[in-house]
mmCIF file of C-alpha atoms in Angstrom:
data_model
loop_
_atom_site.group_PDB
_atom_site.id
_atom_site.type_symbol
_atom_site.label_atom_id
_atom_site.label_comp_id
_atom_site.label_asym_id
_atom_site.label_seq_id
_atom_site.Cartn_x
_atom_site.Cartn_y
_atom_site.Cartn_z
ATOM 1 C CA UNK A 22 -4.975 -65.161 62.292
ATOM 2 C CA UNK A 23 -7.435 -67.617 60.686
ATOM 3 C CA UNK A 24 -5.643 -70.808 59.641
ATOM 4 C CA UNK A 25 -8.446 -71.935 57.283
ATOM 5 C CA UNK A 26 -7.663 -70.694 53.744
ATOM 6 C CA UNK A 27 -10.985 -71.947 52.388
ATOM 7 C CA UNK A 28 -13.025 -68.946 53.442
ATOM 8 C CA UNK A 29 -14.461 -66.298 51.141
ATOM 9 C CA UNK A 30 -16.299 -63.255 52.484
ATOM 10 C CA UNK A 31 -20.069 -63.605 52.226
ATOM 11 C CA UNK A 32 -20.157 -67.344 51.473
ATOM 12 C CA UNK A 33 -21.418 -70.131 53.751
ATOM 13 C CA UNK A 34 -21.155 -73.886 53.294
ATOM 14 C CA UNK A 35 -22.775 -77.067 54.594
ATOM 15 C CA UNK A 36 -22.493 -80.779 53.876
ATOM 16 C CA UNK A 37 -24.323 -83.713 55.466
ATOM 17 C CA UNK A 38 -25.425 -87.301 54.901
ATOM 18 C CA UNK A 39 -29.005 -87.543 53.647
ATOM 19 C CA UNK A 40 -28.946 -91.306 53.178
ATOM 20 C CA UNK A 41 -28.620 -91.203 49.387
ATOM 21 C CA UNK A 42 -25.417 -93.243 49.465
ATOM 22 C CA UNK A 43 -25.595 -96.716 50.937
ATOM 23 C CA UNK A 44 -22.505 -96.330 53.109
ATOM 24 C CA UNK A 45 -23.588 -93.286 55.121
ATOM 25 C CA UNK A 46 -20.990 -90.913 53.687
ATOM 26 C CA UNK A 47 -21.848 -87.250 53.112
ATOM 27 C CA UNK A 48 -23.992 -86.868 50.006
ATOM 28 C CA UNK A 49 -25.771 -83.498 50.208
ATOM 29 C CA UNK A 50 -23.946 -80.170 49.995
ATOM 30 C CA UNK A 51 -24.897 -76.507 49.924
ATOM 31 C CA UNK A 52 -22.966 -73.415 48.855
ATOM 32 C CA UNK A 53 -24.737 -70.191 49.824
ATOM 33 C CA UNK A 54 -23.995 -66.545 49.099
ATOM 34 C CA UNK A 55 -25.465 -64.105 51.607
ATOM 35 C CA UNK A 56 -26.237 -61.764 48.698
ATOM 36 C CA UNK A 57 -27.095 -62.509 45.049
ATOM 37 C CA UNK A 58 -23.881 -63.285 43.170
ATOM 38 C CA UNK A 59 -22.886 -62.980 39.538
ATOM 39 C CA UNK A 60 -22.784 -66.468 38.038
ATOM 40 C CA UNK A 61 -21.196 -68.242 35.090
ATOM 41 C CA UNK A 62 -21.284 -71.897 34.152
ATOM 42 C CA UNK A 63 -20.342 -74.563 31.643
ATOM 43 C CA UNK A 64 -22.054 -77.908 31.228
ATOM 44 C CA UNK A 65 -21.721 -81.312 29.583
ATOM 45 C CA UNK A 66 -21.688 -81.563 25.797
ATOM 46 C CA UNK A 67 -23.377 -84.964 26.042
ATOM 47 C CA UNK A 68 -26.718 -84.779 24.211
ATOM 48 C CA UNK A 69 -28.237 -86.774 27.079
ATOM 49 C CA UNK A 70 -28.335 -84.206 29.873
ATOM 50 C CA UNK A 71 -29.403 -84.780 33.464
ATOM 51 C CA UNK A 72 -32.334 -82.841 34.949
ATOM 52 C CA UNK A 73 -30.146 -80.676 37.242
ATOM 53 C CA UNK A 74 -28.014 -79.688 34.249
ATOM 54 C CA UNK A 75 -31.074 -78.597 32.264
ATOM 55 C CA UNK A 76 -32.447 -76.626 35.213
ATOM 56 C CA UNK A 77 -29.144 -74.904 35.979
ATOM 57 C CA UNK A 78 -28.486 -74.102 32.306
ATOM 58 C CA UNK A 79 -31.763 -72.200 32.239
ATOM 59 C CA UNK A 80 -31.281 -70.444 35.560
ATOM 60 C CA UNK A 81 -27.799 -69.030 34.932
ATOM 61 C CA UNK A 82 -29.232 -67.058 32.000
ATOM 62 C CA UNK A 83 -30.479 -64.547 34.575
ATOM 63 C CA UNK A 84 -26.884 -63.709 35.471
ATOM 64 C CA UNK A 85 -27.348 -64.059 39.236
ATOM 65 C CA UNK A 86 -27.795 -66.840 41.749
ATOM 66 C CA UNK A 87 -27.422 -67.308 45.476
ATOM 67 C CA UNK A 88 -27.060 -71.027 46.161
ATOM 68 C CA UNK A 89 -25.812 -74.303 44.712
ATOM 69 C CA UNK A 90 -27.449 -77.504 45.986
ATOM 70 C CA UNK A 91 -25.502 -80.619 45.083
ATOM 71 C CA UNK A 92 -25.972 -84.296 45.825
ATOM 72 C CA UNK A 93 -23.910 -87.405 45.152
ATOM 73 C CA UNK A 94 -25.016 -91.020 44.916
ATOM 74 C CA UNK A 95 -27.765 -90.268 42.390
ATOM 75 C CA UNK A 96 -27.336 -88.484 39.040
ATOM 76 C CA UNK A 97 -31.036 -87.676 38.470
ATOM 77 C CA UNK A 98 -30.270 -88.435 34.819
ATOM 78 C CA UNK A 99 -32.474 -90.318 32.336
ATOM 79 C CA UNK A 100 -35.369 -89.918 34.776
ATOM 80 C CA UNK A 101 -37.782 -88.181 32.371
ATOM 81 C CA UNK A 102 -40.296 -85.566 33.480
ATOM 82 C CA UNK A 103 -40.127 -86.895 37.027
ATOM 83 C CA UNK A 104 -36.476 -85.886 37.229
ATOM 84 C CA UNK A 105 -37.335 -82.298 36.309
ATOM 85 C CA UNK A 106 -40.218 -82.207 38.798
ATOM 86 C CA UNK A 107 -37.957 -83.590 41.525
ATOM 87 C CA UNK A 108 -35.357 -80.936 40.782
ATOM 88 C CA UNK A 109 -37.905 -78.133 40.933
ATOM 89 C CA UNK A 110 -39.346 -79.550 44.139
ATOM 90 C CA UNK A 111 -36.091 -79.705 46.099
ATOM 91 C CA UNK A 112 -35.075 -76.231 44.935
ATOM 92 C CA UNK A 113 -38.482 -74.879 45.975
ATOM 93 C CA UNK A 114 -38.132 -76.420 49.432
ATOM 94 C CA UNK A 115 -34.632 -75.005 49.798
ATOM 95 C CA UNK A 116 -35.717 -71.551 48.620
ATOM 96 C CA UNK A 117 -38.326 -71.386 51.386
ATOM 97 C CA UNK A 118 -35.793 -72.458 53.995
ATOM 98 C CA UNK A 119 -33.267 -69.855 52.806
ATOM 99 C CA UNK A 120 -35.786 -67.126 52.005
ATOM 100 C CA UNK A 121 -34.552 -66.625 48.436
ATOM 101 C CA UNK A 122 -35.982 -67.053 44.926
ATOM 102 C CA UNK A 123 -36.118 -70.637 43.574
ATOM 103 C CA UNK A 124 -34.582 -69.360 40.332
ATOM 104 C CA UNK A 125 -31.522 -68.264 42.320
ATOM 105 C CA UNK A 126 -30.762 -71.888 43.251
ATOM 106 C CA UNK A 127 -28.608 -74.003 40.949
ATOM 107 C CA UNK A 128 -28.695 -77.798 41.094
ATOM 108 C CA UNK A 129 -26.029 -80.404 40.494
ATOM 109 C CA UNK A 130 -26.000 -84.180 40.923
ATOM 110 C CA UNK A 131 -23.570 -87.042 40.426
ATOM 111 C CA UNK A 132 -23.945 -90.780 40.854
ATOM 112 C CA UNK A 133 -25.939 -93.643 39.408
ATOM 113 C CA UNK A 134 -27.880 -92.883 36.205
ATOM 114 C CA UNK A 135 -31.508 -93.916 35.683
ATOM 115 C CA UNK A 136 -32.695 -94.047 39.295
ATOM 116 C CA UNK A 137 -35.229 -91.455 40.540
ATOM 117 C CA UNK A 138 -33.877 -88.838 42.923
ATOM 118 C CA UNK A 139 -34.806 -89.758 46.535
ATOM 119 C CA UNK A 140 -36.547 -86.438 47.108
ATOM 120 C CA UNK A 141 -38.141 -87.438 50.423
ATOM 121 C CA UNK A 142 -34.740 -88.120 51.960
ATOM 122 C CA UNK A 143 -33.439 -84.794 50.666
ATOM 123 C CA UNK A 144 -36.561 -82.886 51.750
ATOM 124 C CA UNK A 145 -36.281 -84.219 55.294
ATOM 125 C CA UNK A 146 -32.657 -83.103 55.593
ATOM 126 C CA UNK A 147 -32.863 -79.638 54.003
ATOM 127 C CA UNK A 148 -33.584 -77.876 57.346
ATOM 128 C CA UNK A 149 -30.532 -79.559 58.902
ATOM 129 C CA UNK A 150 -28.449 -78.645 55.851
ATOM 130 C CA UNK A 151 -29.403 -74.964 56.160
ATOM 131 C CA UNK A 152 -28.879 -74.893 59.927
ATOM 132 C CA UNK A 153 -25.364 -76.185 59.381
ATOM 133 C CA UNK A 154 -24.317 -73.306 57.101
ATOM 134 C CA UNK A 155 -20.982 -71.888 58.205
ATOM 135 C CA UNK A 156 -17.991 -70.104 56.637
ATOM 136 C CA UNK A 157 -15.837 -72.973 57.971
ATOM 137 C CA UNK A 158 -17.566 -75.983 56.361
ATOM 138 C CA UNK A 159 -16.066 -75.882 52.863
ATOM 139 C CA UNK A 160 -14.540 -79.344 53.213
ATOM 140 C CA UNK A 161 -17.934 -80.827 54.141
ATOM 141 C CA UNK A 162 -19.249 -79.798 50.714
ATOM 142 C CA UNK A 163 -16.137 -81.207 49.033
ATOM 143 C CA UNK A 164 -16.738 -84.553 50.754
ATOM 144 C CA UNK A 165 -20.442 -84.468 49.856
ATOM 145 C CA UNK A 166 -19.720 -84.405 46.105
ATOM 146 C CA UNK A 167 -17.340 -87.386 46.090
ATOM 147 C CA UNK A 168 -18.306 -90.705 44.456
ATOM 148 C CA UNK A 169 -15.416 -92.980 43.458
ATOM 149 C CA UNK A 170 -12.941 -90.249 44.383
ATOM 150 C CA UNK A 171 -10.375 -91.424 46.913
ATOM 151 C CA UNK A 172 -9.492 -87.967 48.205
ATOM 152 C CA UNK A 173 -11.052 -84.495 48.358
ATOM 153 C CA UNK A 174 -9.976 -82.040 45.662
ATOM 154 C CA UNK A 175 -9.785 -78.363 46.604
ATOM 155 C CA UNK A 176 -7.585 -75.348 45.955
ATOM 156 C CA UNK A 177 -7.557 -71.631 46.721
ATOM 157 C CA UNK A 178 -5.858 -68.521 45.444
ATOM 158 C CA UNK A 179 -5.678 -64.817 46.151
ATOM 159 C CA UNK A 180 -4.595 -61.693 44.321
ATOM 160 C CA UNK A 181 -4.809 -57.923 44.589
ATOM 161 C CA UNK A 182 -7.008 -55.855 42.322
ATOM 162 C CA UNK A 183 -6.646 -52.092 42.645
ATOM 163 C CA UNK A 184 -5.040 -52.646 46.039
ATOM 164 C CA UNK A 185 -7.880 -54.826 47.355
ATOM 165 C CA UNK A 186 -7.344 -58.470 48.295
ATOM 166 C CA UNK A 187 -9.499 -60.872 46.264
ATOM 167 C CA UNK A 188 -10.039 -64.504 47.282
ATOM 168 C CA UNK A 189 -10.986 -67.529 45.169
ATOM 169 C CA UNK A 190 -11.748 -71.057 46.397
ATOM 170 C CA UNK A 191 -12.455 -74.045 44.171
ATOM 171 C CA UNK A 192 -13.474 -77.673 44.588
ATOM 172 C CA UNK A 193 -13.837 -80.545 42.152
ATOM 173 C CA UNK A 194 -14.863 -84.179 41.991
ATOM 174 C CA UNK A 195 -14.100 -86.722 39.344
ATOM 175 C CA UNK A 196 -12.266 -90.000 39.017
ATOM 176 C CA UNK A 197 -13.849 -91.731 36.009
ATOM 177 C CA UNK A 198 -15.724 -90.794 32.824
ATOM 178 C CA UNK A 199 -13.338 -87.855 32.447
ATOM 179 C CA UNK A 200 -12.634 -86.527 28.983
ATOM 180 C CA UNK A 201 -12.691 -83.161 27.226
ATOM 181 C CA UNK A 202 -15.701 -80.887 27.394
ATOM 182 C CA UNK A 203 -16.039 -81.869 31.032
ATOM 183 C CA UNK A 204 -17.226 -85.298 32.099
ATOM 184 C CA UNK A 205 -18.557 -86.734 35.341
ATOM 185 C CA UNK A 206 -16.718 -83.941 36.894
ATOM 186 C CA UNK A 207 -18.190 -81.225 39.010
ATOM 187 C CA UNK A 208 -16.325 -78.075 39.928
ATOM 188 C CA UNK A 209 -17.615 -75.196 42.014
ATOM 189 C CA UNK A 210 -15.731 -71.954 42.523
ATOM 190 C CA UNK A 211 -16.550 -68.958 44.699
ATOM 191 C CA UNK A 212 -14.906 -65.546 44.809
ATOM 192 C CA UNK A 213 -15.501 -62.178 46.426
ATOM 193 C CA UNK A 214 -14.407 -60.439 43.215
ATOM 194 C CA UNK A 215 -16.749 -57.861 41.698
ATOM 195 C CA UNK A 216 -17.106 -59.102 38.130
ATOM 196 C CA UNK A 217 -19.932 -58.937 35.584
ATOM 197 C CA UNK A 218 -21.590 -62.213 34.587
ATOM 198 C CA UNK A 219 -20.917 -61.945 30.838
ATOM 199 C CA UNK A 220 -17.234 -61.231 31.393
ATOM 200 C CA UNK A 221 -17.086 -63.980 34.008
ATOM 201 C CA UNK A 222 -18.582 -66.416 31.488
ATOM 202 C CA UNK A 223 -15.977 -65.456 28.881
ATOM 203 C CA UNK A 224 -13.090 -65.921 31.312
ATOM 204 C CA UNK A 225 -14.478 -69.217 32.632
ATOM 205 C CA UNK A 226 -14.766 -70.699 29.139
ATOM 206 C CA UNK A 227 -11.202 -69.704 28.263
ATOM 207 C CA UNK A 228 -9.864 -71.183 31.502
ATOM 208 C CA UNK A 229 -11.860 -74.425 31.221
ATOM 209 C CA UNK A 230 -10.613 -74.903 27.655
ATOM 210 C CA UNK A 231 -7.045 -74.767 28.997
ATOM 211 C CA UNK A 232 -7.621 -76.976 32.058
ATOM 212 C CA UNK A 233 -10.620 -79.279 32.511
ATOM 213 C CA UNK A 234 -10.975 -79.735 28.751
ATOM 214 C CA UNK A 235 -7.390 -81.013 28.511
ATOM 215 C CA UNK A 236 -7.680 -84.030 30.766
ATOM 216 C CA UNK A 237 -8.900 -87.490 29.852
ATOM 217 C CA UNK A 238 -8.946 -90.726 31.828
ATOM 218 C CA UNK A 239 -11.199 -93.111 29.928
ATOM 219 C CA UNK A 240 -12.674 -91.163 27.005
ATOM 220 C CA UNK A 241 -16.194 -91.236 28.447
ATOM 221 C CA UNK A 242 -18.431 -88.149 28.582
ATOM 222 C CA UNK A 243 -21.012 -87.854 31.350
ATOM 223 C CA UNK A 244 -24.593 -86.606 31.492
ATOM 224 C CA UNK A 245 -23.959 -84.400 34.533
ATOM 225 C CA UNK A 246 -20.658 -82.546 34.273
ATOM 226 C CA UNK A 247 -20.844 -78.975 35.495
ATOM 227 C CA UNK A 248 -18.535 -76.078 36.300
ATOM 228 C CA UNK A 249 -20.034 -73.110 38.163
ATOM 229 C CA UNK A 250 -18.492 -69.945 39.560
ATOM 230 C CA UNK A 251 -20.167 -67.411 41.853
ATOM 231 C CA UNK A 252 -18.781 -63.897 42.368
ATOM 232 C CA UNK A 253 -20.508 -61.936 45.142
ATOM 233 C CA UNK A 254 -18.612 -58.659 44.772
ATOM 234 C CA UNK A 255 -17.707 -58.303 48.445
ATOM 235 C CA UNK A 256 -14.156 -57.226 47.562
ATOM 236 C CA UNK A 257 -14.128 -53.445 47.432
ATOM 237 C CA UNK A 258 -12.771 -52.840 43.933
ATOM 238 C CA UNK A 259 -14.267 -51.414 40.705
ATOM 239 C CA UNK A 260 -16.265 -53.902 38.650
ATOM 240 C CA UNK A 261 -14.307 -56.106 36.245
ATOM 241 C CA UNK A 262 -15.890 -56.219 32.795
ATOM 242 C CA UNK A 263 -13.057 -56.350 30.255
ATOM 243 C CA UNK A 264 -9.663 -57.951 29.747
ATOM 244 C CA UNK A 265 -7.563 -55.087 31.079
ATOM 245 C CA UNK A 266 -4.709 -55.481 33.572
ATOM 246 C CA UNK A 267 -7.084 -56.274 36.461
ATOM 247 C CA UNK A 268 -9.131 -58.689 34.357
ATOM 248 C CA UNK A 269 -5.952 -60.539 33.432
ATOM 249 C CA UNK A 270 -4.887 -60.739 37.077
ATOM 250 C CA UNK A 271 -8.188 -62.393 37.999
ATOM 251 C CA UNK A 272 -8.047 -64.749 35.016
ATOM 252 C CA UNK A 273 -4.509 -65.834 35.944
ATOM 253 C CA UNK A 274 -5.656 -66.679 39.470
ATOM 254 C CA UNK A 275 -8.640 -68.655 38.153
ATOM 255 C CA UNK A 276 -6.411 -70.482 35.668
ATOM 256 C CA UNK A 277 -3.960 -71.497 38.377
ATOM 257 C CA UNK A 278 -6.692 -72.822 40.674
ATOM 258 C CA UNK A 279 -8.448 -74.776 37.898
ATOM 259 C CA UNK A 280 -5.146 -76.163 36.614
ATOM 260 C CA UNK A 281 -4.372 -77.548 40.056
ATOM 261 C CA UNK A 282 -7.860 -79.054 40.385
ATOM 262 C CA UNK A 283 -7.583 -80.636 36.918
ATOM 263 C CA UNK A 284 -4.296 -82.255 37.937
ATOM 264 C CA UNK A 285 -5.912 -83.547 41.143
ATOM 265 C CA UNK A 286 -8.669 -85.178 39.069
ATOM 266 C CA UNK A 287 -6.215 -86.990 36.809
ATOM 267 C CA UNK A 288 -4.013 -88.154 39.683
ATOM 268 C CA UNK A 289 -7.084 -89.541 41.468
ATOM 269 C CA UNK A 290 -8.455 -91.340 38.401
ATOM 270 C CA UNK A 291 -10.029 -94.742 38.942
ATOM 271 C CA UNK A 292 -7.258 -97.320 39.202
ATOM 272 C CA UNK A 293 -4.633 -94.853 37.990
ATOM 273 C CA UNK A 294 -0.994 -95.782 38.585
ATOM 274 C CA UNK A 295 0.579 -93.332 36.117
ATOM 275 C CA UNK A 296 -0.090 -89.797 34.845
ATOM 276 C CA UNK A 297 1.141 -89.004 31.354
ATOM 277 C CA UNK A 298 1.470 -85.672 29.597
ATOM 278 C CA UNK A 299 0.992 -86.181 25.862
ATOM 279 C CA UNK A 300 2.502 -83.409 23.760
ATOM 280 C CA UNK A 301 1.943 -83.291 20.000
ATOM 281 C CA UNK A 302 4.257 -80.963 18.108
ATOM 282 C CA UNK A 303 4.657 -80.031 14.464
ATOM 283 C CA UNK A 304 1.144 -80.975 13.364
ATOM 284 C CA UNK A 305 -0.498 -79.382 10.333
ATOM 285 C CA UNK A 306 -2.723 -77.342 12.696
ATOM 286 C CA UNK A 307 -3.573 -77.066 16.385
ATOM 287 C CA UNK A 308 -6.814 -78.933 15.686
ATOM 288 C CA UNK A 309 -4.935 -81.829 14.088
ATOM 289 C CA UNK A 310 -2.523 -81.864 17.039
ATOM 290 C CA UNK A 311 -5.542 -82.130 19.335
ATOM 291 C CA UNK A 312 -6.973 -85.064 17.353
ATOM 292 C CA UNK A 313 -3.621 -86.822 17.493
ATOM 293 C CA UNK A 314 -3.281 -86.323 21.249
ATOM 294 C CA UNK A 315 -6.728 -87.744 21.959
ATOM 295 C CA UNK A 316 -6.216 -90.549 19.461
ATOM 296 C CA UNK A 317 -3.277 -91.716 21.567
ATOM 297 C CA UNK A 318 -4.855 -90.935 24.942
ATOM 298 C CA UNK A 319 -8.035 -92.892 24.166
ATOM 299 C CA UNK A 320 -6.322 -96.010 22.803
ATOM 300 C CA UNK A 321 -6.866 -98.926 25.230
ATOM 301 C CA UNK A 322 -3.783 -100.635 23.790
ATOM 302 C CA UNK A 323 -1.586 -97.600 24.452
ATOM 303 C CA UNK A 324 -3.030 -97.084 27.936
ATOM 304 C CA UNK A 325 -2.562 -100.714 28.945
ATOM 305 C CA UNK A 326 1.022 -100.568 27.654
ATOM 306 C CA UNK A 327 1.572 -97.596 29.964
ATOM 307 C CA UNK A 328 0.214 -99.688 32.844
ATOM 308 C CA UNK A 329 2.484 -102.587 31.895
ATOM 309 C CA UNK A 330 5.490 -100.229 31.679
ATOM 310 C CA UNK A 331 6.004 -101.389 28.099
ATOM 311 C CA UNK A 332 7.574 -98.841 25.703
ATOM 312 C CA UNK A 333 5.434 -100.207 22.876
ATOM 313 C CA UNK A 334 5.914 -97.431 20.332
ATOM 314 C CA UNK A 335 4.167 -99.440 17.616
ATOM 315 C CA UNK A 336 0.856 -98.956 19.419
ATOM 316 C CA UNK A 337 1.445 -95.206 19.518
ATOM 317 C CA UNK A 338 2.135 -95.062 15.770
ATOM 318 C CA UNK A 339 -0.946 -97.200 15.135
ATOM 319 C CA UNK A 340 -3.123 -94.853 17.218
ATOM 320 C CA UNK A 341 -1.738 -91.882 15.290
ATOM 321 C CA UNK A 342 -2.508 -93.605 12.011
ATOM 322 C CA UNK A 343 -6.239 -93.837 12.684
ATOM 323 C CA UNK A 344 -6.671 -90.449 14.385
ATOM 324 C CA UNK A 345 -7.882 -88.781 11.149
ATOM 325 C CA UNK A 346 -4.951 -86.397 10.702
ATOM 326 C CA UNK A 347 -2.385 -85.654 8.011
ATOM 327 C CA UNK A 348 0.646 -87.808 8.709
ATOM 328 C CA UNK A 349 3.810 -88.972 6.964
ATOM 329 C CA UNK A 350 4.981 -91.918 9.002
ATOM 330 C CA UNK A 351 8.585 -91.501 7.825
ATOM 331 C CA UNK A 352 8.729 -88.088 9.537
ATOM 332 C CA UNK A 353 7.388 -89.078 12.964
ATOM 333 C CA UNK A 354 9.636 -88.795 16.028
ATOM 334 C CA UNK A 355 8.560 -90.130 19.449
ATOM 335 C CA UNK A 356 10.128 -89.466 22.846
ATOM 336 C CA UNK A 357 9.500 -90.778 26.370
ATOM 337 C CA UNK A 358 10.704 -87.850 28.453
ATOM 338 C CA UNK A 359 13.974 -87.057 26.622
ATOM 339 C CA UNK A 360 14.596 -90.580 25.293
ATOM 340 C CA UNK A 361 14.136 -90.844 21.483
ATOM 341 C CA UNK A 362 12.391 -94.139 20.830
ATOM 342 C CA UNK A 363 11.272 -93.474 17.235
ATOM 343 C CA UNK A 364 13.155 -91.434 14.624
ATOM 344 C CA UNK A 365 11.676 -90.835 11.162
ATOM 345 C CA UNK A 366 9.025 -93.472 11.835
ATOM 346 C CA UNK A 367 11.507 -96.220 12.762
ATOM 347 C CA UNK A 368 12.503 -97.582 16.159
ATOM 348 C CA UNK A 369 15.845 -96.368 17.506
ATOM 349 C CA UNK A 370 16.944 -99.766 18.783
ATOM 350 C CA UNK A 371 16.837 -102.003 21.868
ATOM 351 C CA UNK A 372 19.224 -99.947 24.022
ATOM 352 C CA UNK A 373 17.123 -96.789 23.793
ATOM 353 C CA UNK A 374 13.936 -98.844 24.153
ATOM 354 C CA UNK A 375 15.324 -100.272 27.388
ATOM 355 C CA UNK A 376 16.035 -96.744 28.646
ATOM 356 C CA UNK A 377 12.515 -95.694 27.645
ATOM 357 C CA UNK A 378 11.060 -98.609 29.620
ATOM 358 C CA UNK A 379 12.737 -97.199 32.729
ATOM 359 C CA UNK A 380 10.929 -93.897 32.111
ATOM 360 C CA UNK A 381 7.611 -95.778 32.114
ATOM 361 C CA UNK A 382 8.318 -97.063 35.618
ATOM 362 C CA UNK A 383 7.877 -93.504 36.907
ATOM 363 C CA UNK A 384 4.513 -92.353 38.266
ATOM 364 C CA UNK A 385 4.533 -89.381 35.895
ATOM 365 C CA UNK A 386 6.273 -88.902 32.559
ATOM 366 C CA UNK A 387 5.940 -87.116 29.228
ATOM 367 C CA UNK A 388 5.241 -88.579 25.801
ATOM 368 C CA UNK A 389 6.238 -86.231 22.974
ATOM 369 C CA UNK A 390 5.322 -86.874 19.344
ATOM 370 C CA UNK A 391 6.745 -84.624 16.627
ATOM 371 C CA UNK A 392 4.956 -84.967 13.293
ATOM 372 C CA UNK A 393 7.087 -82.499 11.264
ATOM 373 C CA UNK A 394 4.004 -81.410 9.320
ATOM 374 C CA UNK A 395 3.578 -77.798 10.385
ATOM 375 C CA UNK A 396 3.330 -75.554 13.445
ATOM 376 C CA UNK A 397 0.321 -77.083 15.230
ATOM 377 C CA UNK A 398 0.757 -78.035 18.891
ATOM 378 C CA UNK A 399 -1.454 -79.471 21.641
ATOM 379 C CA UNK A 400 -0.909 -81.130 25.004
ATOM 380 C CA UNK A 401 -3.105 -82.913 27.533
ATOM 381 C CA UNK A 402 -2.946 -85.052 30.655
ATOM 382 C CA UNK A 403 -4.064 -88.669 30.642
ATOM 383 C CA UNK A 404 -3.518 -91.882 32.596
ATOM 384 C CA UNK A 405 -2.853 -95.565 32.224
ATOM 385 C CA UNK A 406 -5.622 -98.196 32.233
ATOM 386 C CA UNK A 407 -5.273 -100.716 35.032
ATOM 387 C CA UNK A 408 -6.958 -103.849 36.340
ATOM 388 C CA UNK A 409 -8.368 -101.800 39.213
ATOM 389 C CA UNK A 410 -10.207 -99.526 36.740
ATOM 390 C CA UNK A 411 -12.104 -102.556 35.458
ATOM 391 C CA UNK A 412 -12.866 -103.790 38.983
ATOM 392 C CA UNK A 413 -14.129 -100.385 40.161
ATOM 393 C CA UNK A 414 -16.470 -99.918 37.202
ATOM 394 C CA UNK A 415 -17.645 -103.528 37.100
ATOM 395 C CA UNK A 416 -19.027 -103.160 40.636
ATOM 396 C CA UNK A 417 -20.111 -99.475 40.542
ATOM 397 C CA UNK A 418 -23.830 -100.125 41.167
ATOM 398 C CA UNK A 419 -23.382 -102.943 43.678
#
């Protein structure tokens, strides 16, 4: 029995060092489907988009692809027409080595912005990258996409559709510039499910909205964030093209895998010492609950209070007050885990505040805010803001 769960029929993987990173770590990865696969993808909402994002956005319109080439250490962003030419060049070289169409190759990059892609280094290593393709080298690709990540992020799932076993494997990178609508996060998923591209796109968007788009570390949005899923149809079941029982089974598996990967990203955030679930309840609408949650999650004063283990509820109320929502401060209740620290907009006293401070000493806890305005609800995962976050980002390019 094979002990490696990160295998999916018909997919091969490779990851090597091409010398893009200064420290010699792996920085070039390849995911390859032996046959053309249905594809779906979501990309950064940043109006400044990296060359690989623009190229991949165009190529997934065809509905099929066969390979994903990814590098770390260089974002190939803000590199003008040269960045596009470099992207087309490396995909052309790879297509010849693999014997597939250039348009069936998707590109992804992460790293320093504004520096030209070192195409000569990549070109020299493409033959080695292709020779190394194996069903057992999933982790090599995971390591090749890491930048400030401290640990690899990967997850797998399986289910049965019409009696046939279906496998799904996912990987992600991201430790900073993480906020909704993706952000300096890459995630690649492969499955042997037989599923049409349009339906796959619909499911992927719904899942991403419930997972990757509900995490935030520092409120920054990247030029390169990308989520891609390939489905090669090797599982012997009828095609999935609608949200029937089988479609729901697949979506549930995808949701579980992406939820786990999203949690890994938050836990591995730059300088993170605490993970906080922020739950807004009783807002006027779900959209207002969302604004309130991000208003709190993006407040440097709130995040540094989390780091300092200070139950400073005044900062939370202040963040709510400028989050552009309907609010009556004399109705607001705030809880750390189950400890009520604010009732009807007023602090509940030093004894409960002391108990709340003990909650903040935990590595993970929940902040609940009830606005008593309506039925709108929203929750997300965020982190504290530590001294190490500043140190990591102050020296990122050095």
